[in-house]
Amino acid sequence: MAEHRVRVPALTPQMTLGPREARHLQVLRLRPGDPVRVFDGQGAEAGATVEELDE
């Protein structure tokens, strides 16, 4: 399974997604522990893990 990509404002050790990006992960039915690729729109990209998804 390919990792899903999500844009974040900046790559940091802990990132909080905006409501649109969080909803996108919920629609994809991702759960805590699932891997994702995060990118900042400036060329930086990294692997990350979903820690929690709130409504």
Short mmCIF file of C-alpha atoms in Angstrom, two decimals:
data_model
loop_
_atom_site.label_atom_id
_atom_site.label_comp_id
_atom_site.label_asym_id
_atom_site.label_seq_id
_atom_site.Cartn_x
_atom_site.Cartn_y
_atom_site.Cartn_z
CA MET A 1 0.00 0.00 0.00
CA ALA A 2 1.35 3.44 -0.92
CA GLU A 3 1.72 6.05 1.77
CA HIS A 4 -0.72 8.92 1.54
CA ARG A 5 0.67 12.45 1.25
CA VAL A 6 -0.51 15.46 3.21
CA ARG A 7 0.66 19.06 3.17
CA VAL A 8 1.80 20.68 6.41
CA PRO A 9 2.84 24.29 7.10
CA ALA A 10 6.33 23.20 8.19
CA LEU A 11 8.17 19.97 8.92
CA THR A 12 8.64 19.76 12.69
CA PRO A 13 9.01 16.87 15.16
CA GLN A 14 5.28 17.10 15.98
CA MET A 15 2.77 18.52 13.50
CA THR A 16 -0.88 19.46 13.87
CA LEU A 17 -2.94 19.35 10.72
CA GLY A 18 -5.58 21.86 9.78
CA PRO A 19 -9.22 20.76 9.61
CA ARG A 20 -9.14 20.14 5.85
CA GLU A 21 -6.05 17.92 5.99
CA ALA A 22 -7.30 16.04 9.06
CA ARG A 23 -10.64 15.38 7.34
CA HIS A 24 -8.75 14.08 4.30
CA LEU A 25 -7.01 11.48 6.48
CA GLN A 26 -10.33 10.51 8.09
CA VAL A 27 -11.93 10.01 4.65
CA LEU A 28 -9.00 7.74 3.76
CA ARG A 29 -9.82 5.81 6.95
CA LEU A 30 -6.35 6.21 8.37
CA ARG A 31 -5.88 5.31 12.01
CA PRO A 32 -3.26 6.06 14.66
CA GLY A 33 -0.08 4.20 13.77
CA ASP A 34 -0.60 4.49 10.00
CA PRO A 35 2.29 5.94 7.98
CA VAL A 36 1.92 9.11 5.88
CA ARG A 37 4.25 11.31 3.85
CA VAL A 38 4.23 14.97 4.84
CA PHE A 39 5.46 17.80 2.64
CA ASP A 40 5.69 21.57 3.08
CA GLY A 41 5.19 22.77 -0.49
CA GLN A 42 8.76 24.12 -0.50
CA GLY A 43 10.41 20.86 -1.56
CA ALA A 44 10.87 19.22 1.86
CA GLU A 45 9.22 15.86 2.46
CA ALA A 46 9.43 13.28 5.23
CA GLY A 47 7.78 10.18 6.60
CA ALA A 48 5.44 10.53 9.58
CA THR A 49 3.03 8.48 11.63
CA VAL A 50 -0.55 9.40 12.52
CA GLU A 51 -0.68 9.80 16.30
CA GLU A 52 -4.35 10.74 16.72
CA LEU A 53 -7.32 11.95 14.70
CA ASP A 54 -10.02 14.02 16.41
CA GLU A 55 -13.45 14.77 15.02
#
